[in-house]
Structure formats: structure tokens, C-alpha cells
mmCIF file of C-alpha atoms and ligand atoms in Angstrom:
data_model
loop_
_atom_site.group_PDB
_atom_site.id
_atom_site.type_symbol
_atom_site.label_atom_id
_atom_site.label_comp_id
_atom_site.label_asym_id
_atom_site.label_seq_id
_atom_site.Cartn_x
_atom_site.Cartn_y
_atom_site.Cartn_z
ATOM 1 C CA MET A 1 -53.042 12.265 -67.461
ATOM 2 C CA THR A 2 -54.405 10.013 -64.731
ATOM 3 C CA THR A 3 -56.153 11.518 -61.738
ATOM 4 C CA THR A 4 -53.153 10.522 -59.685
ATOM 5 C CA ASN A 5 -49.403 10.888 -60.028
ATOM 6 C CA THR A 6 -48.980 7.282 -58.876
ATOM 7 C CA PRO A 7 -49.006 4.896 -61.860
ATOM 8 C CA ILE A 8 -51.835 2.354 -61.668
ATOM 9 C CA ILE A 9 -50.109 -0.975 -62.320
ATOM 10 C CA THR A 10 -52.099 -4.192 -62.385
ATOM 11 C CA VAL A 11 -50.552 -7.506 -61.411
ATOM 12 C CA GLN A 12 -50.851 -8.625 -65.054
ATOM 13 C CA GLN A 13 -48.756 -5.662 -66.213
ATOM 14 C CA HIS A 14 -46.267 -6.314 -63.425
ATOM 15 C CA ILE A 15 -45.969 -9.999 -64.283
ATOM 16 C CA LEU A 16 -45.317 -9.152 -67.946
ATOM 17 C CA GLU A 17 -42.462 -6.889 -66.848
ATOM 18 C CA GLU A 18 -41.088 -9.592 -64.552
ATOM 19 C CA GLN A 19 -41.534 -12.122 -67.348
ATOM 20 C CA LYS A 20 -38.885 -10.253 -69.363
ATOM 21 C CA ARG A 21 -36.340 -11.446 -66.812
ATOM 22 C CA PHE A 22 -36.813 -15.011 -68.080
ATOM 23 C CA PRO A 23 -35.123 -15.030 -71.508
ATOM 24 C CA GLY A 24 -36.971 -17.164 -73.987
ATOM 25 C CA SER A 25 -40.009 -17.616 -71.798
ATOM 26 C CA SER A 26 -43.024 -17.618 -74.033
ATOM 27 C CA GLY A 27 -45.474 -15.942 -71.693
ATOM 28 C CA GLU A 28 -46.237 -19.263 -70.044
ATOM 29 C CA PHE A 29 -45.106 -17.861 -66.733
ATOM 30 C CA SER A 30 -47.497 -14.913 -66.832
ATOM 31 C CA SER A 31 -50.214 -17.326 -67.898
ATOM 32 C CA LEU A 32 -49.505 -19.428 -64.793
ATOM 33 C CA LEU A 33 -49.714 -16.479 -62.446
ATOM 34 C CA SER A 34 -52.880 -15.239 -64.144
ATOM 35 C CA ALA A 35 -54.510 -18.599 -63.341
ATOM 36 C CA ILE A 36 -53.708 -17.970 -59.688
ATOM 37 C CA THR A 37 -54.982 -14.388 -59.732
ATOM 38 C CA MET A 38 -58.238 -15.426 -61.429
ATOM 39 C CA GLY A 39 -58.757 -18.323 -59.034
ATOM 40 C CA THR A 40 -58.108 -16.235 -55.947
ATOM 41 C CA LYS A 41 -60.537 -13.548 -57.118
ATOM 42 C CA MET A 42 -63.259 -16.182 -57.184
ATOM 43 C CA ILE A 43 -62.181 -17.568 -53.816
ATOM 44 C CA GLN A 44 -62.259 -14.145 -52.230
ATOM 45 C CA ALA A 45 -65.766 -13.562 -53.580
ATOM 46 C CA LYS A 46 -66.897 -16.692 -51.708
ATOM 47 C CA VAL A 47 -64.906 -15.817 -48.587
ATOM 48 C CA ARG A 48 -66.530 -12.371 -48.492
ATOM 49 C CA ARG A 49 -69.984 -13.984 -48.610
ATOM 50 C CA ALA A 50 -69.223 -17.025 -46.507
ATOM 51 C CA GLY A 51 -71.711 -16.081 -43.817
ATOM 52 C CA LEU A 52 -74.483 -15.579 -46.316
ATOM 53 C CA SER A 53 -74.516 -18.640 -48.467
ATOM 54 C CA ASP A 54 -74.732 -21.504 -46.009
ATOM 55 C CA ILE A 55 -71.237 -22.341 -47.104
ATOM 56 C CA LEU A 56 -70.115 -22.204 -43.486
ATOM 57 C CA GLY A 57 -69.839 -25.321 -41.544
ATOM 58 C CA GLU A 58 -68.219 -28.583 -42.375
ATOM 59 C CA HIS A 59 -68.310 -30.237 -45.736
ATOM 60 C CA GLY A 60 -68.408 -33.497 -43.868
ATOM 61 C CA ASP A 61 -65.512 -35.114 -45.690
ATOM 62 C CA VAL A 62 -62.120 -35.638 -44.123
ATOM 63 C CA ASN A 63 -59.045 -34.549 -46.143
ATOM 64 C CA VAL A 64 -55.670 -36.241 -46.406
ATOM 65 C CA GLN A 65 -54.522 -34.292 -43.374
ATOM 66 C CA GLY A 66 -57.245 -36.006 -41.345
ATOM 67 C CA GLU A 67 -58.898 -32.616 -40.955
ATOM 68 C CA ILE A 68 -62.639 -32.198 -41.438
ATOM 69 C CA GLN A 69 -62.965 -30.233 -44.658
ATOM 70 C CA GLN A 70 -64.707 -26.925 -44.621
ATOM 71 C CA LYS A 71 -66.841 -26.239 -47.688
ATOM 72 C CA LEU A 72 -64.623 -23.289 -48.678
ATOM 73 C CA ASP A 73 -61.602 -25.597 -48.624
ATOM 74 C CA VAL A 74 -63.220 -27.802 -51.211
ATOM 75 C CA TYR A 75 -64.421 -24.910 -53.336
ATOM 76 C CA SER A 76 -61.017 -23.189 -53.240
ATOM 77 C CA ASN A 77 -59.222 -26.382 -54.193
ATOM 78 C CA ASP A 78 -61.589 -27.049 -57.085
ATOM 79 C CA ILE A 79 -61.316 -23.499 -58.413
ATOM 80 C CA LEU A 80 -57.525 -23.273 -58.317
ATOM 81 C CA SER A 81 -57.148 -26.775 -59.776
ATOM 82 C CA HIS A 82 -59.555 -25.827 -62.578
ATOM 83 C CA PHE A 83 -57.763 -22.651 -63.660
ATOM 84 C CA LEU A 84 -54.285 -24.126 -63.329
ATOM 85 C CA SER A 85 -55.300 -27.197 -65.341
ATOM 86 C CA LEU A 86 -56.265 -24.931 -68.243
ATOM 87 C CA ARG A 87 -52.602 -23.890 -68.648
ATOM 88 C CA ASP A 88 -50.626 -26.067 -71.094
ATOM 89 C CA SER A 89 -47.456 -25.313 -69.157
ATOM 90 C CA VAL A 90 -48.718 -27.101 -66.023
ATOM 91 C CA GLY A 91 -47.704 -30.721 -65.728
ATOM 92 C CA VAL A 92 -48.367 -31.519 -62.057
ATOM 93 C CA LEU A 93 -50.476 -30.041 -59.250
ATOM 94 C CA VAL A 94 -49.846 -30.748 -55.562
ATOM 95 C CA SER A 95 -52.491 -29.467 -53.165
ATOM 96 C CA GLU A 96 -52.872 -29.703 -49.404
ATOM 97 C CA GLU A 97 -56.338 -31.081 -50.127
ATOM 98 C CA ASN A 98 -55.214 -33.960 -52.340
ATOM 99 C CA GLU A 99 -53.285 -36.965 -51.056
ATOM 100 C CA LYS A 100 -51.562 -37.564 -54.393
ATOM 101 C CA PRO A 101 -50.258 -35.219 -57.074
ATOM 102 C CA ILE A 102 -52.619 -34.465 -59.954
ATOM 103 C CA ILE A 103 -51.102 -35.126 -63.397
ATOM 104 C CA VAL A 104 -52.606 -32.401 -65.578
ATOM 105 C CA HIS A 105 -50.993 -32.794 -68.989
ATOM 106 C CA ASN A 106 -49.017 -35.953 -69.494
ATOM 107 C CA ASN A 107 -48.580 -35.591 -73.231
ATOM 108 C CA LEU A 108 -47.631 -31.955 -73.727
ATOM 109 C CA GLU A 109 -43.956 -31.277 -74.196
ATOM 110 C CA ASN A 110 -44.187 -27.796 -72.730
ATOM 111 C CA ALA A 111 -45.924 -28.985 -69.545
ATOM 112 C CA ASN A 112 -42.870 -28.158 -67.491
ATOM 113 C CA TYR A 113 -44.174 -26.677 -64.256
ATOM 114 C CA ALA A 114 -45.401 -28.096 -60.981
ATOM 115 C CA ILE A 115 -47.650 -25.856 -58.902
ATOM 116 C CA VAL A 116 -47.781 -26.624 -55.198
ATOM 117 C CA PHE A 117 -50.486 -24.867 -53.223
ATOM 118 C CA ASP A 118 -52.622 -24.687 -50.121
ATOM 119 C CA PRO A 119 -55.957 -23.470 -51.449
ATOM 120 C CA LEU A 120 -57.182 -22.134 -48.142
ATOM 121 C CA ASP A 121 -54.734 -21.976 -45.269
ATOM 122 C CA GLY A 122 -56.197 -21.255 -41.859
ATOM 123 C CA SER A 123 -59.546 -22.736 -42.815
ATOM 124 C CA SER A 124 -60.351 -23.501 -39.173
ATOM 125 C CA ASN A 125 -60.774 -19.725 -38.832
ATOM 126 C CA ILE A 126 -63.356 -19.411 -41.616
ATOM 127 C CA ASP A 127 -66.428 -19.664 -39.394
ATOM 128 C CA VAL A 128 -65.186 -17.000 -36.999
ATOM 129 C CA ASN A 129 -64.389 -14.465 -39.717
ATOM 130 C CA VAL A 130 -60.638 -14.419 -39.159
ATOM 131 C CA SER A 131 -58.277 -13.833 -42.105
ATOM 132 C CA VAL A 132 -57.427 -16.884 -44.183
ATOM 133 C CA GLY A 133 -55.113 -17.267 -47.168
ATOM 134 C CA THR A 134 -53.958 -19.132 -50.257
ATOM 135 C CA THR A 135 -50.286 -20.067 -50.703
ATOM 136 C CA PHE A 136 -48.506 -21.189 -53.879
ATOM 137 C CA SER A 137 -45.093 -22.251 -55.079
ATOM 138 C CA ILE A 138 -43.929 -22.768 -58.678
ATOM 139 C CA LEU A 139 -41.275 -25.343 -59.550
ATOM 140 C CA ARG A 140 -39.792 -26.326 -62.888
ATOM 141 C CA ARG A 141 -39.771 -30.030 -63.832
ATOM 142 C CA PRO A 142 -36.401 -31.504 -62.853
ATOM 143 C CA GLU A 143 -34.189 -32.615 -65.755
ATOM 144 C CA GLY A 144 -34.891 -36.151 -66.847
ATOM 145 C CA VAL A 145 -38.024 -36.606 -64.723
ATOM 146 C CA GLY A 146 -41.158 -37.612 -66.604
ATOM 147 C CA MET A 147 -44.837 -37.888 -65.849
ATOM 148 C CA ASN A 148 -44.501 -41.322 -64.338
ATOM 149 C CA ASP A 149 -42.755 -39.770 -61.371
ATOM 150 C CA ALA A 150 -45.062 -36.846 -60.619
ATOM 151 C CA GLU A 151 -44.006 -36.565 -56.971
ATOM 152 C CA GLN A 152 -40.406 -35.841 -57.987
ATOM 153 C CA TRP A 153 -41.594 -32.679 -59.755
ATOM 154 C CA ALA A 154 -42.549 -31.316 -56.311
ATOM 155 C CA LEU A 155 -39.925 -32.979 -54.087
ATOM 156 C CA GLN A 156 -37.354 -30.239 -54.640
ATOM 157 C CA PRO A 157 -35.781 -27.996 -52.002
ATOM 158 C CA GLY A 158 -37.331 -24.561 -51.639
ATOM 159 C CA ASN A 159 -34.229 -22.960 -53.129
ATOM 160 C CA LYS A 160 -35.416 -24.373 -56.473
ATOM 161 C CA GLN A 161 -38.648 -22.362 -56.447
ATOM 162 C CA ILE A 162 -38.882 -20.040 -59.426
ATOM 163 C CA ALA A 163 -41.797 -18.140 -57.893
ATOM 164 C CA ALA A 164 -43.914 -18.180 -54.751
ATOM 165 C CA GLY A 165 -46.587 -16.120 -53.112
ATOM 166 C CA TYR A 166 -49.791 -15.933 -51.189
ATOM 167 C CA VAL A 167 -53.133 -14.160 -51.102
ATOM 168 C CA VAL A 168 -54.390 -13.026 -47.699
ATOM 169 C CA TYR A 169 -58.175 -12.590 -47.455
ATOM 170 C CA GLY A 170 -58.271 -10.009 -44.683
ATOM 171 C CA SER A 171 -59.727 -6.526 -44.307
ATOM 172 C CA SER A 172 -58.677 -6.307 -47.941
ATOM 173 C CA THR A 173 -57.491 -8.994 -50.337
ATOM 174 C CA ILE A 174 -53.762 -8.726 -50.975
ATOM 175 C CA LEU A 175 -51.632 -10.795 -53.330
ATOM 176 C CA VAL A 176 -47.913 -10.935 -52.508
ATOM 177 C CA TYR A 177 -45.486 -12.683 -54.865
ATOM 178 C CA SER A 178 -41.880 -12.913 -55.941
ATOM 179 C CA VAL A 179 -40.116 -14.376 -58.970
ATOM 180 C CA GLY A 180 -36.757 -13.885 -57.304
ATOM 181 C CA ASN A 181 -36.595 -10.188 -58.062
ATOM 182 C CA GLY A 182 -37.900 -8.731 -54.820
ATOM 183 C CA VAL A 183 -41.343 -9.021 -53.249
ATOM 184 C CA HIS A 184 -44.369 -7.115 -54.513
ATOM 185 C CA GLY A 185 -47.871 -6.676 -53.080
ATOM 186 C CA PHE A 186 -51.132 -6.001 -54.902
ATOM 187 C CA THR A 187 -54.449 -5.004 -53.358
ATOM 188 C CA LEU A 188 -57.640 -6.215 -55.029
ATOM 189 C CA ASP A 189 -59.929 -3.368 -56.068
ATOM 190 C CA PRO A 190 -63.328 -5.119 -55.986
ATOM 191 C CA SER A 191 -64.913 -2.380 -58.131
ATOM 192 C CA LEU A 192 -62.377 -3.082 -60.896
ATOM 193 C CA GLY A 193 -61.864 -6.782 -60.211
ATOM 194 C CA ALA A 194 -58.144 -6.085 -60.547
ATOM 195 C CA TYR A 195 -55.125 -6.523 -58.292
ATOM 196 C CA ILE A 196 -53.382 -3.107 -58.205
ATOM 197 C CA LEU A 197 -49.733 -2.644 -57.177
ATOM 198 C CA SER A 198 -49.887 -1.251 -53.641
ATOM 199 C CA HIS A 199 -46.667 -2.540 -52.026
ATOM 200 C CA PRO A 200 -43.770 -2.361 -54.519
ATOM 201 C CA ASN A 201 -40.430 -3.848 -53.472
ATOM 202 C CA MET A 202 -41.465 -4.953 -49.994
ATOM 203 C CA ARG A 203 -38.622 -5.121 -47.455
ATOM 204 C CA MET A 204 -38.930 -6.772 -44.079
ATOM 205 C CA PRO A 205 -37.774 -4.325 -41.352
ATOM 206 C CA GLU A 206 -34.348 -5.218 -39.927
ATOM 207 C CA GLN A 207 -36.012 -5.586 -36.513
ATOM 208 C CA GLY A 208 -39.660 -5.590 -35.489
ATOM 209 C CA LYS A 209 -41.749 -5.314 -32.350
ATOM 210 C CA TYR A 210 -43.960 -8.416 -32.543
ATOM 211 C CA TYR A 211 -43.261 -12.053 -31.851
ATOM 212 C CA SER A 212 -45.871 -14.592 -32.889
ATOM 213 C CA VAL A 213 -46.188 -18.122 -31.466
ATOM 214 C CA ASN A 214 -48.915 -20.269 -29.903
ATOM 215 C CA GLU A 215 -47.624 -20.133 -26.330
ATOM 216 C CA ALA A 216 -50.159 -22.757 -25.211
ATOM 217 C CA TYR A 217 -47.643 -25.359 -26.452
ATOM 218 C CA ARG A 218 -44.685 -23.757 -24.679
ATOM 219 C CA ASP A 219 -44.041 -26.702 -22.337
ATOM 220 C CA SER A 220 -43.453 -29.045 -25.275
ATOM 221 C CA PHE A 221 -41.068 -26.832 -27.280
ATOM 222 C CA PRO A 222 -37.555 -28.315 -27.672
ATOM 223 C CA PRO A 223 -34.535 -26.746 -25.916
ATOM 224 C CA GLY A 224 -33.673 -23.315 -27.152
ATOM 225 C CA TYR A 225 -37.184 -22.230 -28.168
ATOM 226 C CA THR A 226 -38.379 -21.321 -24.665
ATOM 227 C CA GLU A 227 -35.112 -19.518 -23.929
ATOM 228 C CA TYR A 228 -35.544 -17.557 -27.149
ATOM 229 C CA ILE A 229 -39.183 -16.708 -26.434
ATOM 230 C CA ASP A 230 -38.216 -15.567 -22.930
ATOM 231 C CA ARG A 231 -35.603 -13.252 -24.476
ATOM 232 C CA LEU A 232 -38.343 -11.749 -26.652
ATOM 233 C CA ARG A 233 -40.735 -11.411 -23.703
ATOM 234 C CA LYS A 234 -38.100 -9.669 -21.604
ATOM 235 C CA GLY A 235 -37.005 -7.525 -24.534
ATOM 236 C CA PHE A 236 -33.510 -7.521 -25.928
ATOM 237 C CA LEU A 237 -31.435 -5.548 -28.361
ATOM 238 C CA GLY A 238 -32.888 -2.347 -27.033
ATOM 239 C CA HIS A 239 -36.630 -2.803 -27.152
ATOM 240 C CA LYS A 240 -39.654 -4.607 -25.804
ATOM 241 C CA TYR A 241 -41.771 -6.916 -27.929
ATOM 242 C CA ALA A 242 -45.525 -7.419 -28.049
ATOM 243 C CA SER A 243 -47.194 -10.741 -28.822
ATOM 244 C CA ARG A 244 -49.525 -11.201 -31.783
ATOM 245 C CA TYR A 245 -50.933 -14.562 -32.900
ATOM 246 C CA ILE A 246 -53.789 -14.887 -35.387
ATOM 247 C CA GLY A 247 -53.648 -18.632 -35.955
ATOM 248 C CA SER A 248 -53.604 -18.250 -39.746
ATOM 249 C CA MET A 249 -50.048 -18.607 -40.994
ATOM 250 C CA VAL A 250 -50.589 -16.365 -44.036
ATOM 251 C CA ALA A 251 -51.967 -13.524 -41.889
ATOM 252 C CA ASP A 252 -49.261 -13.934 -39.221
ATOM 253 C CA PHE A 253 -46.566 -13.943 -41.892
ATOM 254 C CA HIS A 254 -48.070 -10.970 -43.745
ATOM 255 C CA ARG A 255 -47.864 -8.884 -40.556
ATOM 256 C CA THR A 256 -44.280 -10.061 -39.987
ATOM 257 C CA LEU A 257 -43.327 -9.116 -43.555
ATOM 258 C CA LEU A 258 -44.780 -5.627 -43.122
ATOM 259 C CA LYS A 259 -43.883 -4.882 -39.484
ATOM 260 C CA GLY A 260 -40.910 -7.153 -38.857
ATOM 261 C CA GLY A 261 -40.371 -9.370 -35.827
ATOM 262 C CA VAL A 262 -40.653 -13.161 -35.846
ATOM 263 C CA PHE A 263 -43.259 -15.889 -36.381
ATOM 264 C CA LEU A 264 -42.601 -19.344 -34.957
ATOM 265 C CA TYR A 265 -44.266 -22.722 -35.257
ATOM 266 C CA PRO A 266 -41.834 -24.958 -33.335
ATOM 267 C CA PRO A 267 -41.939 -28.745 -32.919
ATOM 268 C CA THR A 268 -44.538 -29.716 -30.274
ATOM 269 C CA GLU A 269 -45.581 -32.931 -28.524
ATOM 270 C CA SER A 270 -48.484 -33.448 -30.949
ATOM 271 C CA ASN A 271 -46.469 -32.281 -33.960
ATOM 272 C CA PRO A 272 -42.840 -33.288 -33.304
ATOM 273 C CA ASP A 273 -41.882 -32.158 -36.836
ATOM 274 C CA GLY A 274 -43.867 -28.949 -36.492
ATOM 275 C CA LYS A 275 -47.414 -28.525 -37.817
ATOM 276 C CA LEU A 276 -46.784 -26.506 -40.959
ATOM 277 C CA ARG A 277 -46.232 -28.208 -44.309
ATOM 278 C CA LEU A 278 -42.851 -27.728 -45.961
ATOM 279 C CA LEU A 279 -43.848 -27.609 -49.629
ATOM 280 C CA TYR A 280 -46.846 -25.299 -49.596
ATOM 281 C CA GLU A 281 -46.582 -23.370 -46.323
ATOM 282 C CA ALA A 282 -42.971 -23.030 -45.135
ATOM 283 C CA ASN A 283 -41.237 -22.872 -48.534
ATOM 284 C CA PRO A 284 -43.336 -20.096 -50.080
ATOM 285 C CA VAL A 285 -43.037 -17.834 -47.030
ATOM 286 C CA ALA A 286 -39.341 -18.669 -46.653
ATOM 287 C CA PHE A 287 -38.743 -17.684 -50.288
ATOM 288 C CA LEU A 288 -40.583 -14.376 -49.785
ATOM 289 C CA ALA A 289 -38.891 -13.693 -46.429
ATOM 290 C CA GLU A 290 -35.400 -14.076 -47.902
ATOM 291 C CA GLN A 291 -36.334 -12.037 -50.979
ATOM 292 C CA ALA A 292 -37.472 -9.261 -48.606
ATOM 293 C CA GLY A 293 -34.242 -9.323 -46.538
ATOM 294 C CA GLY A 294 -35.461 -11.628 -43.762
ATOM 295 C CA MET A 295 -34.595 -15.235 -42.867
ATOM 296 C CA ALA A 296 -36.416 -18.556 -42.430
ATOM 297 C CA LEU A 297 -34.986 -21.432 -40.362
ATOM 298 C CA ASP A 298 -36.287 -24.788 -39.183
ATOM 299 C CA GLY A 299 -34.297 -24.794 -35.937
ATOM 300 C CA THR A 300 -31.321 -26.616 -37.438
ATOM 301 C CA GLY A 301 -30.773 -24.749 -40.720
ATOM 302 C CA ARG A 302 -32.266 -22.843 -43.618
ATOM 303 C CA VAL A 303 -35.811 -23.889 -44.593
ATOM 304 C CA LEU A 304 -35.058 -23.460 -48.304
ATOM 305 C CA ASP A 305 -32.276 -26.055 -48.097
ATOM 306 C CA ILE A 306 -34.493 -28.877 -46.782
ATOM 307 C CA GLN A 307 -34.652 -31.778 -49.260
ATOM 308 C CA PRO A 308 -38.297 -32.953 -49.129
ATOM 309 C CA VAL A 309 -39.015 -36.695 -48.985
ATOM 310 C CA SER A 310 -42.826 -36.585 -49.052
ATOM 311 C CA ILE A 311 -45.197 -34.032 -50.494
ATOM 312 C CA HIS A 312 -47.130 -33.413 -47.244
ATOM 313 C CA GLN A 313 -44.221 -33.499 -44.841
ATOM 314 C CA ARG A 314 -44.164 -31.028 -41.998
ATOM 315 C CA CYS A 315 -41.296 -28.878 -40.743
ATOM 316 C CA PRO A 316 -40.692 -26.420 -37.921
ATOM 317 C CA LEU A 317 -40.766 -22.804 -39.118
ATOM 318 C CA VAL A 318 -39.154 -19.719 -37.605
ATOM 319 C CA VAL A 319 -39.326 -16.770 -39.987
ATOM 320 C CA GLY A 320 -38.724 -13.070 -39.530
ATOM 321 C CA SER A 321 -36.418 -10.089 -39.459
ATOM 322 C CA ARG A 322 -32.667 -10.401 -39.659
ATOM 323 C CA VAL A 323 -31.978 -9.154 -36.123
ATOM 324 C CA GLU A 324 -34.437 -11.508 -34.428
ATOM 325 C CA MET A 325 -33.476 -14.420 -36.655
ATOM 326 C CA GLU A 326 -29.735 -14.105 -36.101
ATOM 327 C CA ASP A 327 -30.427 -14.024 -32.392
ATOM 328 C CA PHE A 328 -32.608 -17.142 -32.717
ATOM 329 C CA GLU A 329 -29.854 -18.913 -34.616
ATOM 330 C CA GLN A 330 -27.345 -18.044 -31.889
ATOM 331 C CA VAL A 331 -29.656 -19.240 -29.098
ATOM 332 C CA MET A 332 -30.214 -22.547 -30.936
ATOM 333 C CA VAL A 333 -26.468 -23.033 -31.440
ATOM 334 C CA GLU A 334 -25.932 -22.496 -27.717
ATOM 335 C CA ALA A 335 -28.789 -24.939 -26.988
ATOM 336 C CA GLY A 336 -27.044 -27.480 -29.207
ATOM 337 C CA SER A 337 -29.988 -27.615 -31.643
ATOM 338 C CA THR A 338 -28.355 -25.831 -34.570
ATOM 339 C CA PRO A 339 -24.948 -26.746 -35.971
ATOM 340 C CA LYS A 340 -22.685 -23.695 -35.941
ATOM 341 C CA SER A 341 -22.744 -22.231 -39.438
ATOM 342 C CA ASP A 342 -20.906 -19.294 -40.907
ATOM 343 C CA SER A 343 -23.623 -18.724 -43.463
ATOM 344 C CA PHE A 344 -25.493 -16.156 -41.358
HETATM 345 P P1 P6P B 1 -52.423 -23.785 -33.979
HETATM 346 C C1 P6P B 1 -54.130 -23.124 -39.676
HETATM 347 O O1 P6P B 1 -54.916 -24.260 -39.358
HETATM 348 C C2 P6P B 1 -52.666 -23.536 -39.634
HETATM 349 O O2 P6P B 1 -52.430 -24.592 -40.505
HETATM 350 C C3 P6P B 1 -51.778 -22.341 -39.961
HETATM 351 O O3 P6P B 1 -52.347 -21.473 -40.860
HETATM 352 C C4 P6P B 1 -51.569 -21.716 -38.601
HETATM 353 O O4 P6P B 1 -50.353 -20.985 -38.493
HETATM 354 C C5 P6P B 1 -51.554 -22.936 -37.669
HETATM 355 O O5 P6P B 1 -52.344 -23.937 -38.307
HETATM 356 C C6 P6P B 1 -52.153 -22.616 -36.323
HETATM 357 O O6 P6P B 1 -52.029 -23.798 -35.543
HETATM 358 O O7 P6P B 1 -51.913 -25.115 -33.464
HETATM 359 O O8 P6P B 1 -51.696 -22.616 -33.352
HETATM 360 O O9 P6P B 1 -53.921 -23.629 -33.952
#
């Protein structure tokens, strides 16, 4: 008899249960996810001590994005790459921090997965103690594609993801993931060093009260976006909205998943294709949003249907509750930005 009526379920136990949904899988899937859980536990330990171990400040190098790397970026990338490379089932790694894909096992026949990840999203917020996060997406090697074409392992539309998730390093450390069977959240208990199921079967509210966008760029948003944001500011469909913007996509999405509403990163003058990366930012959250009953659009259609052409390509992202998202879609159709579709 435990001291509580609520079963204590670790993420490892949960993954094993989910694993049963993949007939014939030999535990490689749970091994993959355990690499991510182990890596993020070590990342969070550094994040929690960032102010104490002179790890703050810039690493000095510049990453493929042209951004000055923070030391935690580098550490997080090294840690996740290390643990994932230990898994025989991993063939290719694609990280925001690496210009090219990393070929992990080019001679193992069961190296059939590509893991796409952003080791530390929101890193510009590290030095001011604002929540940051790790995102990941798991793809199966496309039929007939070998190691000599590593990019093709990752250049698949988001609807091909077999799993995706994130870890948000906030007031607590929470892992959220889905293997296509709903969305589940686990809170790290630092005293146990274990992720414990805290948010089973997460559902995004049908409608929320927050909208989330960097309004400083408002004047450069394409037609439709400002009209939509004005509708949110004035309130529609019966209630007023409040604005929340953290500036870390994982944290802004996590709030949207829990409370509903909408998060937007539209095209801007400096980022005409949007700032967020399709493969390891938009796709994972779009997968989770849809699994939780929400929607994710890029202003012209469904994010998960975008066929990627380069591993670091950007895309606009509007993600949130069904009510707000259907309204967004309608506004964009009227603005001529979105082709009329009957799929929503
Ligand atoms: P802006 C963080 O640097 C990030 O990549 C996302 O996590 C976040 O949503 C976005 O950039 C914030 O960008 O232009 O509003 O500062």
C-alpha cells in the first residue's frame, strides 16, 4: 500500500506501456526516450546551477544559426548527442547546434531512427533566469534511404513523426511527450532523480484566455495577422484575452497547452519565413498540439504537412486551441493568405 492512492508512475514505466503499442518493437523505442530523459536530467542540473558555476555568459563561438553560443547550449548539445549516440537504434542526429547531420551508426542494420532536437531552446534567456527548454522529434528512416543521404532521414513532414516532446526547465522540470497516443507530462522529482507522471492525457482547452506574440514586430506582420491580433485584443467569442509572452517557445507553448489560447511567431521583416525552425521547434509542438486536441498552422496550412527542404529551415508558427485556431484560419482565408480548406 503506497502512502497515496495515486499510482506513482515513472516515465520509464509509462514508455514501456506505450512501447506495447508498437508491435514487434524490441524496446529500442524506450531506449531512445530513456537517452533523452537521462540527458535532460543532466541538463537541468546545470541549468539549476547556472548562476553558480561561471557557466553563464557566452561561450564565444558562433553556431550555425549565426547566434553567439551560450555555454549551456554547448553543454546541452554535447550531453544529448552523447546519450543518443549510445543507442544502437540511432542512425542520424540533427541538432540546432550542428550545421550538418551527425551520422552515429553507419554500419548497424537496426540504426533506423533519426533524432532531431534543439538542445536548449530560448538560450538567450539563460542569463536572466527565464525558463528554457529542450525539444525533440523522432523519425524513422525512410524506406530505401541509406547513410549516404543522412539529411533525407530528417527531411520528412511532421506528420511522419513517431514521437515528439519537450522538457521545460521552469519552476519545476517537466517532460511532455507523445507517441501518437495522447500527450503526457512528467515532473522531475529531484530527490528521486525520476520523472513522475503528473499530467496524464493532457488536453488543450477548447478556448483559452491568453494570446502570445512579440507585438514589437506588429508593423511587419503580413496581412491577416494584425487583424487577428486585434480581434484577440478586443475580445471575441464571448471573452477578453490577456497577453503573455515569455520569449522561450517551449515555455510559451507549455502554458498554451495547459491553459489554452494561442501562440504566434508570424513572418517578420527580419525573418520573412518566421524565426522558429520547422524540424525541431514547430514540428514537435505541432505534433503535441494536435495530439492534445489543438491545431498548428503556418498561415497557409497545417504545419505537420510542410515538406522540409533543408534541416534548419524556418517557418511561421501559430499554435493553440481549436476555437482560436479556427478563427485564425478564417481570418487568413479572408485576408487571402490561406487557401480555403475544408479540412478544419
Ligand atoms: P523574439 C528563443 O531565442 C527563440 O528561438 C524561441 O524560443 C522564442 O519563441 C523566440 O526565439 C523569441 O524570439 O524575436 O520574440 O525574441
